[in-house]
mmCIF file of C-alpha atoms in Angstrom:
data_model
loop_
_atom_site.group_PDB
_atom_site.id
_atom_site.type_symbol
_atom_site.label_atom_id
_atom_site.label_comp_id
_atom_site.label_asym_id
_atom_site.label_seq_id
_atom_site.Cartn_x
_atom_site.Cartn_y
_atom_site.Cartn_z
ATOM 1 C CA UNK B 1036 21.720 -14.721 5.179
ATOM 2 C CA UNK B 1037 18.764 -13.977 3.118
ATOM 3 C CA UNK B 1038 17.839 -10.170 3.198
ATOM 4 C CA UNK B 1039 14.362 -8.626 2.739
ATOM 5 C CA UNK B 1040 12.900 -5.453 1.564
ATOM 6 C CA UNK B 1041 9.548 -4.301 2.041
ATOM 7 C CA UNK B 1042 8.871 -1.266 -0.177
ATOM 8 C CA UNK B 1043 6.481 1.484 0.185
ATOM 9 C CA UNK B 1044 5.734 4.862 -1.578
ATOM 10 C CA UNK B 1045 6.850 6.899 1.570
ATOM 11 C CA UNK B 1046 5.148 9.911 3.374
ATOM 12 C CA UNK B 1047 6.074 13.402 4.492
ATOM 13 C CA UNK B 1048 7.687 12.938 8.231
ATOM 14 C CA UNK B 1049 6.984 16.546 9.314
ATOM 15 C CA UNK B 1050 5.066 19.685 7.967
ATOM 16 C CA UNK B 1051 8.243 20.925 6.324
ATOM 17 C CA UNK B 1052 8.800 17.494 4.132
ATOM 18 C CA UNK B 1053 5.232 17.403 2.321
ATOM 19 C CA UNK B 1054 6.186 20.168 -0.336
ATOM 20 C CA UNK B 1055 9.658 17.865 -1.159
ATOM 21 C CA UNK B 1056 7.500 14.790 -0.936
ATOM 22 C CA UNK B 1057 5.237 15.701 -3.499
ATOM 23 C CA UNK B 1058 7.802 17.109 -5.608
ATOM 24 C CA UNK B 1059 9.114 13.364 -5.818
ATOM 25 C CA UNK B 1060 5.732 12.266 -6.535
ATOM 26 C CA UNK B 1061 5.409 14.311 -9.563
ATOM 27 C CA UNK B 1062 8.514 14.193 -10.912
ATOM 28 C CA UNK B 1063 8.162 10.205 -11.331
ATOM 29 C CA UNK B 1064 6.716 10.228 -15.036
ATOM 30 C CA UNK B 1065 6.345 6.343 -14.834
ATOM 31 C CA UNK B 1066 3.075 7.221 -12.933
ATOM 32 C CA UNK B 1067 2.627 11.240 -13.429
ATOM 33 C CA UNK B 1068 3.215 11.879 -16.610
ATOM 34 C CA UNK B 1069 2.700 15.659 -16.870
ATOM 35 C CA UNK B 1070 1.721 17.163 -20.397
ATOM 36 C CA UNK B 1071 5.335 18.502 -21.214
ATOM 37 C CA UNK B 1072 8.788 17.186 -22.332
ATOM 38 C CA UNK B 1073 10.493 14.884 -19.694
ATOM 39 C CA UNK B 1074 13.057 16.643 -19.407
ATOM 40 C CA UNK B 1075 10.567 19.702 -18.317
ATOM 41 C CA UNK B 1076 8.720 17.529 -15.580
ATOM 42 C CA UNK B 1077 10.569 18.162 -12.397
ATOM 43 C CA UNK B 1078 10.786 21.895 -13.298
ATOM 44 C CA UNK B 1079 6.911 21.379 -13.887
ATOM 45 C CA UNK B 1080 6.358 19.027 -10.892
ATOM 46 C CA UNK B 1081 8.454 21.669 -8.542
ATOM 47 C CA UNK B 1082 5.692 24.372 -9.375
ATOM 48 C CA UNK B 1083 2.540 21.585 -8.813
ATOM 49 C CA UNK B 1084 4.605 20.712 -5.555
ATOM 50 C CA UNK B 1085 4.759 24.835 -4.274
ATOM 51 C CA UNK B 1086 0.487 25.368 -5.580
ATOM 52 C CA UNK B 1087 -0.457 22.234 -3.769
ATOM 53 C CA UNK B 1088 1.677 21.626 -0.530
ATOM 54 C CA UNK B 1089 -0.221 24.638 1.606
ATOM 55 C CA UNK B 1090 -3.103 22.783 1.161
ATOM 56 C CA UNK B 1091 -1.902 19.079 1.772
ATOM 57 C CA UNK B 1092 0.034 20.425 4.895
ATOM 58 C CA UNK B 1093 -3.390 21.516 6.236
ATOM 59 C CA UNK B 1094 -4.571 17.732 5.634
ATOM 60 C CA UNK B 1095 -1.114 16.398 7.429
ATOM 61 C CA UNK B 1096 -1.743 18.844 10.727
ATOM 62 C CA UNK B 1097 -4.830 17.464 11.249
ATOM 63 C CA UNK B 1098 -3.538 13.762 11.705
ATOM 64 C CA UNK B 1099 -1.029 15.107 13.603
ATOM 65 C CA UNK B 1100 1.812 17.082 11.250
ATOM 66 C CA UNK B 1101 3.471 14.099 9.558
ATOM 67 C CA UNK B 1102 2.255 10.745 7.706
ATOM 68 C CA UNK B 1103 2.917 7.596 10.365
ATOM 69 C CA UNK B 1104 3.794 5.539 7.256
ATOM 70 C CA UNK B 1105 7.806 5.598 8.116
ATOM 71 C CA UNK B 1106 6.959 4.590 11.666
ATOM 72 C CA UNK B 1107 4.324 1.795 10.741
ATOM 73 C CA UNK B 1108 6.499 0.184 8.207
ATOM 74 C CA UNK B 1109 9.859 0.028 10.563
ATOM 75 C CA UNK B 1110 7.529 -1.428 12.739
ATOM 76 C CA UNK B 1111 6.269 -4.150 9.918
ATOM 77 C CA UNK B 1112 10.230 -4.589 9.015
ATOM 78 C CA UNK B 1113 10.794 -5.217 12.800
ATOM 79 C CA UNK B 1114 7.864 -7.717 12.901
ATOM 80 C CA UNK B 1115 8.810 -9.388 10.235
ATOM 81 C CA UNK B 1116 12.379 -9.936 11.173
ATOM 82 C CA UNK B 1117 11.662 -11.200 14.681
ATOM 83 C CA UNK B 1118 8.956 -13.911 12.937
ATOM 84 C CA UNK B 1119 11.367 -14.993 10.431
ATOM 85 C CA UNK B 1120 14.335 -15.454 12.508
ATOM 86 C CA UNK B 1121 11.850 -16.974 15.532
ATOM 87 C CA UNK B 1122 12.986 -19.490 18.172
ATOM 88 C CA UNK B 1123 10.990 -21.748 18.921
ATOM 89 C CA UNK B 1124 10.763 -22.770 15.341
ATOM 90 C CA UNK B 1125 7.816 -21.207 13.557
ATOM 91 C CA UNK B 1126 4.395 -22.440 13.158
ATOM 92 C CA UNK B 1127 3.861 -26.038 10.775
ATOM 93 C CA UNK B 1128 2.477 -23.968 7.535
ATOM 94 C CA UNK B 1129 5.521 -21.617 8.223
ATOM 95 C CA UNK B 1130 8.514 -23.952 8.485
ATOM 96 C CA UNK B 1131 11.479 -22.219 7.576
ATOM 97 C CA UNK B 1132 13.515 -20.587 10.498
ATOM 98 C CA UNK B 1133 14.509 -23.766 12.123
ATOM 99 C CA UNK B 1134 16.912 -24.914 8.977
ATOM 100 C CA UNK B 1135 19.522 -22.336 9.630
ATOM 101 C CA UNK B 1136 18.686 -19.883 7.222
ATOM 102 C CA UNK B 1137 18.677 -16.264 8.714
ATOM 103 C CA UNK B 1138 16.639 -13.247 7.903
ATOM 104 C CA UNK B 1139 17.555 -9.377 7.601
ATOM 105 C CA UNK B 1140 14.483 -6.897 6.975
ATOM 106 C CA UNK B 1141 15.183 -3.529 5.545
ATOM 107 C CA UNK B 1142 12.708 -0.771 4.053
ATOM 108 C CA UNK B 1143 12.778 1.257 1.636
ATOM 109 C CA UNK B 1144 10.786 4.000 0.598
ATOM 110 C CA UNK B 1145 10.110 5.309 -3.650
ATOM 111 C CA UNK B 1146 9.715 8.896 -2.403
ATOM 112 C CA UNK B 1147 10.614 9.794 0.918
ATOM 113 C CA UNK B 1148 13.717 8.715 3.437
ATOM 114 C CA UNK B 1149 14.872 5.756 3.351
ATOM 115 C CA UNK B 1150 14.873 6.080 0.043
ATOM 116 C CA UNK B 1151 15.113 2.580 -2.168
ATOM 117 C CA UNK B 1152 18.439 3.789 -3.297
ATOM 118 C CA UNK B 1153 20.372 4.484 -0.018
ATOM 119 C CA UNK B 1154 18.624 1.325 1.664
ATOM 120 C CA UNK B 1155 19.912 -0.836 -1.431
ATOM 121 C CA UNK B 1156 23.333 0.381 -1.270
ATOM 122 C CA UNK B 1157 23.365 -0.467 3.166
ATOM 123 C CA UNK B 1158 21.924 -3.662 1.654
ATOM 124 C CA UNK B 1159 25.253 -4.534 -0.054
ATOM 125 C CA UNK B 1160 27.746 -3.194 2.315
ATOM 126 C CA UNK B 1161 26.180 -5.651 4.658
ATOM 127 C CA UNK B 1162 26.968 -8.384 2.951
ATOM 128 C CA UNK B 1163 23.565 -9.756 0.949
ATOM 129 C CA UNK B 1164 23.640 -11.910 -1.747
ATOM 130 C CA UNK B 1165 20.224 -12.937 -1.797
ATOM 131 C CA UNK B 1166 17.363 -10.339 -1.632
ATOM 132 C CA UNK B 1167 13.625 -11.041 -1.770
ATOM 133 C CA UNK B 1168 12.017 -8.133 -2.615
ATOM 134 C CA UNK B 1169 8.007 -7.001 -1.505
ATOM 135 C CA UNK B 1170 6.142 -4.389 -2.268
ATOM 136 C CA UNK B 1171 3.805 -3.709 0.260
ATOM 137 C CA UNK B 1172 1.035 -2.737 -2.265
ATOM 138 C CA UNK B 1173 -1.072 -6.602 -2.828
ATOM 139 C CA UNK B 1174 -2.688 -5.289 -6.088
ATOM 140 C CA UNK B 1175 -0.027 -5.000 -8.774
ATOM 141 C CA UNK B 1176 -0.235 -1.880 -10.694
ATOM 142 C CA UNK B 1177 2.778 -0.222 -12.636
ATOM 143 C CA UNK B 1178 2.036 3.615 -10.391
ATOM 144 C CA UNK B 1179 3.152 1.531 -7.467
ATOM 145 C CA UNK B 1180 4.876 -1.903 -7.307
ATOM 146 C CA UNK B 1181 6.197 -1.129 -11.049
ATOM 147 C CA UNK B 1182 7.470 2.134 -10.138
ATOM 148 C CA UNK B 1183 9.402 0.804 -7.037
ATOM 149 C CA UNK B 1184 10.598 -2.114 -8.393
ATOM 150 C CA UNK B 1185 12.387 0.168 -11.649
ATOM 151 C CA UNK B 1186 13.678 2.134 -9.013
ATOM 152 C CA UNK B 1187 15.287 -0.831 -7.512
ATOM 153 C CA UNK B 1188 16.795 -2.142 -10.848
ATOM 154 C CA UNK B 1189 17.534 1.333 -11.656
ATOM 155 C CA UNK B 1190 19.986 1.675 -8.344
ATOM 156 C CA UNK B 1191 21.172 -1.639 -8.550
ATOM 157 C CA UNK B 1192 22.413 -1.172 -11.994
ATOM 158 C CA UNK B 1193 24.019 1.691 -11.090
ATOM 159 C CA UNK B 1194 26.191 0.064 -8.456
ATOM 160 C CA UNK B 1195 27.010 -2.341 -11.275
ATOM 161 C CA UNK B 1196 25.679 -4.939 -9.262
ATOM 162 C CA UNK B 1197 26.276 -8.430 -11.604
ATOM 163 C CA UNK B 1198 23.203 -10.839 -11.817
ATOM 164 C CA UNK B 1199 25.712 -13.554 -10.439
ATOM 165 C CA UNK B 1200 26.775 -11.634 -7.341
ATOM 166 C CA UNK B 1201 23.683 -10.531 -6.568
ATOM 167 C CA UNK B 1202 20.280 -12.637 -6.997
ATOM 168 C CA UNK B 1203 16.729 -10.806 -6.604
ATOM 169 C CA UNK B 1204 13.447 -12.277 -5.959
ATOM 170 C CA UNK B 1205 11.200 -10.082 -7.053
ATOM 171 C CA UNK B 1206 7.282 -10.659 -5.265
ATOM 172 C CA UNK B 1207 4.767 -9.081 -8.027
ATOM 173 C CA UNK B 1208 2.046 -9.245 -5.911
ATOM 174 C CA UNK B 1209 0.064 -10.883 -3.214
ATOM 175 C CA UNK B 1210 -3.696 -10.067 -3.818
ATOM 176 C CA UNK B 1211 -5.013 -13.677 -3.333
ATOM 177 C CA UNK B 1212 -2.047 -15.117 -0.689
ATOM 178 C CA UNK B 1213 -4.404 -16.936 1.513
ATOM 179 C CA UNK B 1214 -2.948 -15.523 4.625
ATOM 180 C CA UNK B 1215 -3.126 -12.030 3.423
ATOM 181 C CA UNK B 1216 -6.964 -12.921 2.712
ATOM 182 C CA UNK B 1217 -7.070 -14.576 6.311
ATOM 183 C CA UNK B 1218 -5.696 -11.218 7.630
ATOM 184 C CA UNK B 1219 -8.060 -8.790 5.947
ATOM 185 C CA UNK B 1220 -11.290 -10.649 6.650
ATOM 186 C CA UNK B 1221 -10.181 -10.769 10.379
ATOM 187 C CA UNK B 1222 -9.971 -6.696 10.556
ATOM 188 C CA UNK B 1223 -13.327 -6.678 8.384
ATOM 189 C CA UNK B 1224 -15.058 -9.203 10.505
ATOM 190 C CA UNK B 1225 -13.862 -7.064 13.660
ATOM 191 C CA UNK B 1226 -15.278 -3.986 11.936
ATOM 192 C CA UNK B 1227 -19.086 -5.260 11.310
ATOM 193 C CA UNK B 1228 -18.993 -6.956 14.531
ATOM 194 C CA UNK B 1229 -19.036 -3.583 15.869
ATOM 195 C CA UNK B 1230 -22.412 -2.778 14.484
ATOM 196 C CA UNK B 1231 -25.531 -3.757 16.316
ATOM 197 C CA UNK B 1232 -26.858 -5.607 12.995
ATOM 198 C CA UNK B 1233 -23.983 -6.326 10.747
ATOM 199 C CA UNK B 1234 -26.436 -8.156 8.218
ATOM 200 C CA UNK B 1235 -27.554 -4.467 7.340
ATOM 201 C CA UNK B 1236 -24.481 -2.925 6.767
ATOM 202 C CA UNK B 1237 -23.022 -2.020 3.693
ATOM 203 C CA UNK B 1238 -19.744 -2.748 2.999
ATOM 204 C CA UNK B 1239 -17.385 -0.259 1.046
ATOM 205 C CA UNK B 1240 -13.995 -1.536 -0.642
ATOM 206 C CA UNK B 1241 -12.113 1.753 -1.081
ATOM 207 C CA UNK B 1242 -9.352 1.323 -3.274
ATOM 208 C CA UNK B 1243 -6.681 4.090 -4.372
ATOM 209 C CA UNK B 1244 -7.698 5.086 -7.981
ATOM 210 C CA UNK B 1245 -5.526 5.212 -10.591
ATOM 211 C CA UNK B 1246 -5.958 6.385 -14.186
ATOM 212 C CA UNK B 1247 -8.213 4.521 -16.453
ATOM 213 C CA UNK B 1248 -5.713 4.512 -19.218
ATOM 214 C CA UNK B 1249 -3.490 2.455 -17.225
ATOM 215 C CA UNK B 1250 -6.332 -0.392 -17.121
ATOM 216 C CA UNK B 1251 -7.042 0.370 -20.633
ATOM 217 C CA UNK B 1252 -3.248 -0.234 -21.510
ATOM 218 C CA UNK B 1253 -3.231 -3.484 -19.538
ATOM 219 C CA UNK B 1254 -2.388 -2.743 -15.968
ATOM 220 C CA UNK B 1255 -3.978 -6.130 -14.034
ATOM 221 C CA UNK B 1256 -4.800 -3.775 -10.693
ATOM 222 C CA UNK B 1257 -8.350 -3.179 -11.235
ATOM 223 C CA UNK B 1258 -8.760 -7.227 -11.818
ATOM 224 C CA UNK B 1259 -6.274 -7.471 -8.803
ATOM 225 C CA UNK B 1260 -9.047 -5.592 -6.732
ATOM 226 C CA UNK B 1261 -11.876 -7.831 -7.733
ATOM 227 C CA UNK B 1262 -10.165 -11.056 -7.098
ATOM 228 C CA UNK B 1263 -9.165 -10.091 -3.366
ATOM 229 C CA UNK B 1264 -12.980 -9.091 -2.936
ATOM 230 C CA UNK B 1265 -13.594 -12.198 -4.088
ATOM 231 C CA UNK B 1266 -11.351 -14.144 -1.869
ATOM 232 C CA UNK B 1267 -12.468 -12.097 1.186
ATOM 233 C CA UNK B 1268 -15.901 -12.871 0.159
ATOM 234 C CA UNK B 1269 -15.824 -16.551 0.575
ATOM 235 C CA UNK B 1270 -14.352 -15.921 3.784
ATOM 236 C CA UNK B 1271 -17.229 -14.125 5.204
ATOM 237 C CA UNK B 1272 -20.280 -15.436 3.263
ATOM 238 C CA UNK B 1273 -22.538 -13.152 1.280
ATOM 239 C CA UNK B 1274 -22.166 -9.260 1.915
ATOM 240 C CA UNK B 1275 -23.533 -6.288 0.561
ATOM 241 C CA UNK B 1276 -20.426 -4.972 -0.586
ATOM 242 C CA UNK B 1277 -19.302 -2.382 -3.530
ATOM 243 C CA UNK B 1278 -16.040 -1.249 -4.975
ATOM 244 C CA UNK B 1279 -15.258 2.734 -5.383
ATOM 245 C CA UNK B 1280 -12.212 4.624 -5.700
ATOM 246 C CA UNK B 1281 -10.592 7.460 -3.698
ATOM 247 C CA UNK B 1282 -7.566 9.928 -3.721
ATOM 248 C CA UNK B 1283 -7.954 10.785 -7.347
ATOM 249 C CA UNK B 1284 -6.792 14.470 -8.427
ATOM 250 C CA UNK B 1285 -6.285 16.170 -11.764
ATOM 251 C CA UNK B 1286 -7.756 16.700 -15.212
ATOM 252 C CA UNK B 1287 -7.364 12.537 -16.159
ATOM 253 C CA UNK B 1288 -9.749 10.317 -16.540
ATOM 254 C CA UNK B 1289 -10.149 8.161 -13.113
ATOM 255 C CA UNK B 1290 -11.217 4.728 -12.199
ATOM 256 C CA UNK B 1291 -14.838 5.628 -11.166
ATOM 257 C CA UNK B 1292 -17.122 5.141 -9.195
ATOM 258 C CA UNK B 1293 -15.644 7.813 -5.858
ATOM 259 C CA UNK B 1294 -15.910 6.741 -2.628
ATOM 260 C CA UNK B 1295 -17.859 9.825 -1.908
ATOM 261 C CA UNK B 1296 -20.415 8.965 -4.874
ATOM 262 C CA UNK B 1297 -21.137 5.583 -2.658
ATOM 263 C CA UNK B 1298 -21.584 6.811 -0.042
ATOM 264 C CA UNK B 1299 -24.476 9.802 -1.227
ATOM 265 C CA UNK B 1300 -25.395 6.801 -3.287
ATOM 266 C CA UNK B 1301 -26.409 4.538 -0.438
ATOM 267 C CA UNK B 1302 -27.221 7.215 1.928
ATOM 268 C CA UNK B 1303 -29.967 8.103 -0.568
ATOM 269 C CA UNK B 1304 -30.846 4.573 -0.849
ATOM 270 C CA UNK B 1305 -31.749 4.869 2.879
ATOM 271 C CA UNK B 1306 -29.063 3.017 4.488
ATOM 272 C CA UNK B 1307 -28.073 4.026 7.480
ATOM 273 C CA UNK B 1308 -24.683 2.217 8.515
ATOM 274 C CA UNK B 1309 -21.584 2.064 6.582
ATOM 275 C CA UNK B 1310 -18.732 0.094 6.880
ATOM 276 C CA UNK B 1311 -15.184 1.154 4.701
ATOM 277 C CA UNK B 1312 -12.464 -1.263 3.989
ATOM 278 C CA UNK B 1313 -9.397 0.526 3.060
ATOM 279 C CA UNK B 1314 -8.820 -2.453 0.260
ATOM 280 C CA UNK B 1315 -5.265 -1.345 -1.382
ATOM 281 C CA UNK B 1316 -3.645 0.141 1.627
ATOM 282 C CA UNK B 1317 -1.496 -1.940 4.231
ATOM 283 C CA UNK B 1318 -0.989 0.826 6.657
ATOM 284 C CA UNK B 1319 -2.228 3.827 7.874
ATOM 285 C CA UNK B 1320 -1.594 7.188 6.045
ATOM 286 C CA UNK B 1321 -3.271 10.099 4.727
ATOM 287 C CA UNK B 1322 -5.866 7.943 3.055
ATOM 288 C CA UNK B 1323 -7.237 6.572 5.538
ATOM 289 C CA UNK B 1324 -6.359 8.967 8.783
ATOM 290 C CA UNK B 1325 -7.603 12.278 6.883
ATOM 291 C CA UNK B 1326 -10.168 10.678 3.554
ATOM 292 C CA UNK B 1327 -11.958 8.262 5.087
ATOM 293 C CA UNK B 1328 -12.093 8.824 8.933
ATOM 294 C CA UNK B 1329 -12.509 12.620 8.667
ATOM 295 C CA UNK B 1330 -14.000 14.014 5.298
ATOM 296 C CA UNK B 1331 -15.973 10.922 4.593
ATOM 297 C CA UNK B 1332 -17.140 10.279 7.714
ATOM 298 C CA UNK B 1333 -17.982 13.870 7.815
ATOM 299 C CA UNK B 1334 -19.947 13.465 4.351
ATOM 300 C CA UNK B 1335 -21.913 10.873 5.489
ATOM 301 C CA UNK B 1336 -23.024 12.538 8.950
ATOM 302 C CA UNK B 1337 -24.224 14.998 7.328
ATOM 303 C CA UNK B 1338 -26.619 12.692 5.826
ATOM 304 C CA UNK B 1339 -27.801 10.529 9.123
ATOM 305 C CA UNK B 1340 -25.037 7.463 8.147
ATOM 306 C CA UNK B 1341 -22.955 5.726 10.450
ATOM 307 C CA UNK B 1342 -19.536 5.383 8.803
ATOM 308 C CA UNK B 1343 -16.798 3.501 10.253
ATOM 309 C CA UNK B 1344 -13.624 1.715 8.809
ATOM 310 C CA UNK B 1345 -11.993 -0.871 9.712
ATOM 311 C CA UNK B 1346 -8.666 -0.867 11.245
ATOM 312 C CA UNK B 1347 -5.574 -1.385 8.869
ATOM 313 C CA UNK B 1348 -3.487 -4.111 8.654
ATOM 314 C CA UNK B 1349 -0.399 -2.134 9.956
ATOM 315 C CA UNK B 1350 1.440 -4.269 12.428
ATOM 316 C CA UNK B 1351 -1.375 -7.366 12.931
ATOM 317 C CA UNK B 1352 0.249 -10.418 13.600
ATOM 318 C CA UNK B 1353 -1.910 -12.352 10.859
ATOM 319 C CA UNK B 1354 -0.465 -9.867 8.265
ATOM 320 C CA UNK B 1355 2.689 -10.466 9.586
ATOM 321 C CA UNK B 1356 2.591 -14.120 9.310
ATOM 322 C CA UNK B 1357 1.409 -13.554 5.470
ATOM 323 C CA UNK B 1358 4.469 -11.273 4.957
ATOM 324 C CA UNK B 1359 6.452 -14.356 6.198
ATOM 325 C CA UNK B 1360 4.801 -17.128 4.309
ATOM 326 C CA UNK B 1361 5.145 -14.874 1.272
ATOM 327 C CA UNK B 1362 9.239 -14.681 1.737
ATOM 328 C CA UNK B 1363 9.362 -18.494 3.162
ATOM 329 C CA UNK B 1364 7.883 -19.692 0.091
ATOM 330 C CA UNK B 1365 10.433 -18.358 -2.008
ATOM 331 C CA UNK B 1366 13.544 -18.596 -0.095
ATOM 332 C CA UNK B 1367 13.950 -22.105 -2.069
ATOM 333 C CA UNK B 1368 15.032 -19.737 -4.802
ATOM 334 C CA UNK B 1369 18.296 -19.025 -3.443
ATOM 335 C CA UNK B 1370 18.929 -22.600 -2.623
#
């Protein structure tokens, strides 16, 4: 048996988990690292977590009181477990299933329930020995996949789990797997095709910011970004397409340009339909539910533009089969 876990950053599952949920966000100093001693920053990250949560619970109510990330990704653990373990045997690029070799999906969350610590340890009392590990963030960057996957070390060590027992796969990342690229440039393809002249419209990759000091130091996500655009660019042909970054907060330097700046940017420019692709985000959440299809599309309204985005990848079955090829292709690693 060859177990699985997908990894995500988590989400607030009702009104009364967002102020706890940010509190774990800003006590991890691997991505937030506040301007006091560590050992001050959860004291420090509890007070950020009480000024902030009243107004990030008004953002949750209005797509519906709670993130759908838990949801979504039991539902991508589910998928992916019922493709692995398929019968008839899978699909020709996607051999795998029919040798035997069974598949057990788990999730774990970095800072909401399950966390990556309580879904390791149900990992081991059920037996794994072999454990491929995904982070379902394509672009590597150390705020996300290298924040999870310490986390992961951090509880297996802990459990004094022994190297020979116990053999990990970690998956870096998967910004150019040629299935994941298949996948996105479906949903974008979908999205334009709801225009009336898709050749007009103006294509925004919206990407999570992150510090600059992170690129500065070396972090490969901003060069993770430009290679997926790339890839999904040769799928599609020649678009008018730019890059901007959203969700960033606090008195740090950000990867620039905002999504927000783009769009006044084109709307100036006197175009009148935009289309946003959601470029580092797998699933649905506050990002794109309450930033892009509510204030941004409110922003650019305001200004005569047609904003849409296209849908996430969430549960699609071509995302699905990339999550597969991604763990098939390794599973010679525990042979």
């Amino acid at each position: 048996m060859i177990g699985v876990l997908l990894l995500n950053l988590g989400g607030p599952d009702s009104l009364e988990s967002v102020r706890p949920f940010l509190f774990n966000l800003f006590s991890d100093r691997d991505i937030i690292k506040l301007p006091v001693p560590s050992f001050l920053q959860r004291g420090l990250a509890w007070t950020i977590a009480a000024l902030r949560s009243k107004k990030v619970i008004g953002y949750y109510r209005m797509i519906g009181g709670k993130s759908p990330i838990l949801d979504i990704t039991r539902n991508q653990a589910e998928a992916l477990e019922r493709f692995l373990n398929t019968n008839p045997p899978l699909p020709p690029l996607l051999k795998g299933g029919e040798e035997g070799i069974k598949y057990k999906v788990y999730f774990g969350m970095r800072y909401s329930p399950p966390f990556i610590k309580d879904v390791l340890m149900k990992i081991i009392k059920d037996g794994i020995k072999s454990l491929i590990v995904i982070p379902l963030f394509p672009q590597h960057s150390l705020a996300t996949t290298g924040s999870s996957f310490k986390e992961v070390k951090r509880a297996l060590n802990e459990f004094g789990v022994q190297v020979s027992e116990f053999r990990v796969n970690y998956i870096e990342s998967w910004y150019d797997d040629p299935f994941y690229l298949d996948a996105l440039s479906e949903k974008i393809k979908e999205g334009l095709d709801k225009f009336n002249n898709p050749e007009n419209v103006q294509v925004i990759f919206s990407a999570h910011s992150l510090p600059k000091a992170f690129i500065d130091e070396g972090d490969p996500y901003l060069r993770h970004l430009h290679a997926t655009i790339s890839g999904v660019l040769e799928r599609l042909g020649n678009t008018n397409y730019h890059l901007s970054f959203q969700s960033r907060s606090g008195p740090v330097r950000w990867l620039e340009p905002g999504t927000d700046e783009i769009i006044d940017k084109l709307a100036e420019e006197g175009h009148k339909e935009i289309l946003i692709v959601p470029i580092s985000f797998v699933s649905d959440h506050l990002e794109t539910l309450y930033e892009i299809d509510i204030l941004y599309r409110k922003i650019a309204e305001e200004k005569g533009v047609v904003l849409r985005r296209t849908e996430s990848l969430n549960t699609s079955p071509k995302f699905i089969e990339s999550l597969a090829e991604i763990v098939l292709s390794k599973k010679d690693y525990f042979v």
